[in-house]
Coordinates of C-alpha atoms in Angstrom, one line a residue:
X1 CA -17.4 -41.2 3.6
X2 CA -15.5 -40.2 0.8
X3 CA -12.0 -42.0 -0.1
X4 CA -9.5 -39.3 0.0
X5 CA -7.5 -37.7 -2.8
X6 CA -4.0 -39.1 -4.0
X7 CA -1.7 -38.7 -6.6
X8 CA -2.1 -36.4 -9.1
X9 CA -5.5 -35.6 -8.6
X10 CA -5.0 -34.1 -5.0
X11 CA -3.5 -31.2 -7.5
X12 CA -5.9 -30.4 -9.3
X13 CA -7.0 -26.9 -9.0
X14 CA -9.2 -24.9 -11.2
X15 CA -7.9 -22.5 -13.6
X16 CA -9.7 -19.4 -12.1
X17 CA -7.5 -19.7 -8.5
X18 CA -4.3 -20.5 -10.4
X19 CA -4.5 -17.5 -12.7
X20 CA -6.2 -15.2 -9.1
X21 CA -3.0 -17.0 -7.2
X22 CA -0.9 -15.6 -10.1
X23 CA -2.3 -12.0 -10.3
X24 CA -2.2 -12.1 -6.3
X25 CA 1.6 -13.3 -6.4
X26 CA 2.7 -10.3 -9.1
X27 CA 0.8 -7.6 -7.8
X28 CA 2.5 -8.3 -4.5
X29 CA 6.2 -8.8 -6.2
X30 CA 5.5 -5.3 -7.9
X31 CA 5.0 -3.6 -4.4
X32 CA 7.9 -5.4 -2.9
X33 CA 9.7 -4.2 -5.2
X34 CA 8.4 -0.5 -4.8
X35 CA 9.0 -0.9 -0.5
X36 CA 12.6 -1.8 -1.4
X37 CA 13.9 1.6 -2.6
X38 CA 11.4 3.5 0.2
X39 CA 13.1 3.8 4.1
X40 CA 11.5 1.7 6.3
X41 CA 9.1 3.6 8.2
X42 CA 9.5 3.8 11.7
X43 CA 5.8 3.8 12.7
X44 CA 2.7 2.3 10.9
X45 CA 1.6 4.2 8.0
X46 CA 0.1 3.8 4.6
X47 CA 2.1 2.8 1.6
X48 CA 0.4 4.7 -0.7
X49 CA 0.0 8.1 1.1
X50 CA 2.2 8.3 4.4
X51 CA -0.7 8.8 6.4
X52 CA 0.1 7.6 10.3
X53 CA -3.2 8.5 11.6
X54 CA -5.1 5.0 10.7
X55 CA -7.0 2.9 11.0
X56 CA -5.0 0.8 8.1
X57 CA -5.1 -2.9 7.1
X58 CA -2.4 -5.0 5.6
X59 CA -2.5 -4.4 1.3
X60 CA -4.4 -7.2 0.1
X61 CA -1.6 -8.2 -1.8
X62 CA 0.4 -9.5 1.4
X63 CA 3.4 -7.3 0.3
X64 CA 6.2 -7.0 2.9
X65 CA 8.6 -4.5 3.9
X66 CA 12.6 -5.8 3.9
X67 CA 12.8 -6.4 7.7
X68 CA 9.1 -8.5 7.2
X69 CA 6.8 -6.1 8.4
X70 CA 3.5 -5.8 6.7
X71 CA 2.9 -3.4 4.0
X72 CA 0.2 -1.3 5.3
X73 CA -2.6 0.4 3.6
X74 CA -5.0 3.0 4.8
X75 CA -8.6 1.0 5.7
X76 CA -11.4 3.1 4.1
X77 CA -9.6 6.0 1.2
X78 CA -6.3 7.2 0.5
X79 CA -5.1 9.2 -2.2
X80 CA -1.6 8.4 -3.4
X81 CA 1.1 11.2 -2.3
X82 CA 3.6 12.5 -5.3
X83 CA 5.3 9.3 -6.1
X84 CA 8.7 11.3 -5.1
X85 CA 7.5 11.6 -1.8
X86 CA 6.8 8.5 0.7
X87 CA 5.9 10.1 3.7
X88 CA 3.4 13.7 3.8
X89 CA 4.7 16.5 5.6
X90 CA 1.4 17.1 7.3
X91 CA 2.7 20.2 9.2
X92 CA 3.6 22.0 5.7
X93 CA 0.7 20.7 4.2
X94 CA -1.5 21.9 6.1
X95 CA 0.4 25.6 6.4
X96 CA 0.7 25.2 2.4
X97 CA -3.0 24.9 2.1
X98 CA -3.9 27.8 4.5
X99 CA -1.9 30.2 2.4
X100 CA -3.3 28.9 -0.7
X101 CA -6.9 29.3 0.5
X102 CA -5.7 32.6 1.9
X103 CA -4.5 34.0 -1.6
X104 CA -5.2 37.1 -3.4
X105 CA -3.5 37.5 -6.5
X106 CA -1.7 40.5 -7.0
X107 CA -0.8 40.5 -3.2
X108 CA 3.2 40.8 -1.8
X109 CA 2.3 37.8 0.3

C-alpha cells in the first residue's frame, strides 16, 4: 500500500488541468457576466437561443444565473438569437416566416 501524499506534494497538479481549470473558470466568468444584464427567465430555456422546448443540459462551463439557477443550454443544436434579444418570440417568428415564404415582390401585401 502506498504511503500517502503530504505537504507540498499533495499539490502537485499537472500543468494541462491547471491551464483546462483556468479556461473552464473564465469561460464561465464571461457568461456570468452575460446572465447578469439578461432577466431571469421564469422557465427553463437556452441561454443562447431562448428556446423553452428542450431537452437542455447545464452549459459546460457551470455558469449560474444571479438567484443560482443553472445556466441552461439546448442539448443537441442551437443557433444563437440576435444578441439584443434573449428570449425568441416563437409566435412572430413563426407568422414572420410564413409571410416571407409567402412573398411576391411587387405585391401590396
Amino acid at each position: 500500500m502506498a504511503a500517502p501524499v503530504r505537504g507540498i506534494a499533495a499539490l502537485d497538479v499537472p500543468l494541462a488541468q491547471v491551464e483546462a481549470n483556468t479556461a473552464q473558470s473564465a469561460a464561465r466568468e464571461a457568461l456570468e457576466r452575460h446572465v447578469a444584464t439578461l432577466p431571469v427567465p421564469k422557465f427553463s430555456e437556452c441561454v443562447h437561443c431562448g428556446d423553452r422546448r428542450g431537452a437542455w443540459v447545464p452549459d459546460p462551463s457551470g455558469a449560474r444565473w444571479p438567484n443560482g439557477a443553472q445556466v441552461l443550454v439546448c442539448a443537441d443544436r442551437c443557433t444563437a438569437a440576435d444578441p439584443d434579444r434573449h428570449a425568441l418570440d416563437l409566435d412572430a417568428d413563426t407568422r414572420f416566416a410564413q409571410l416571407a415564404a409567402n412573398y411576391t415582390a411587387g405585391s401590396p401585401s
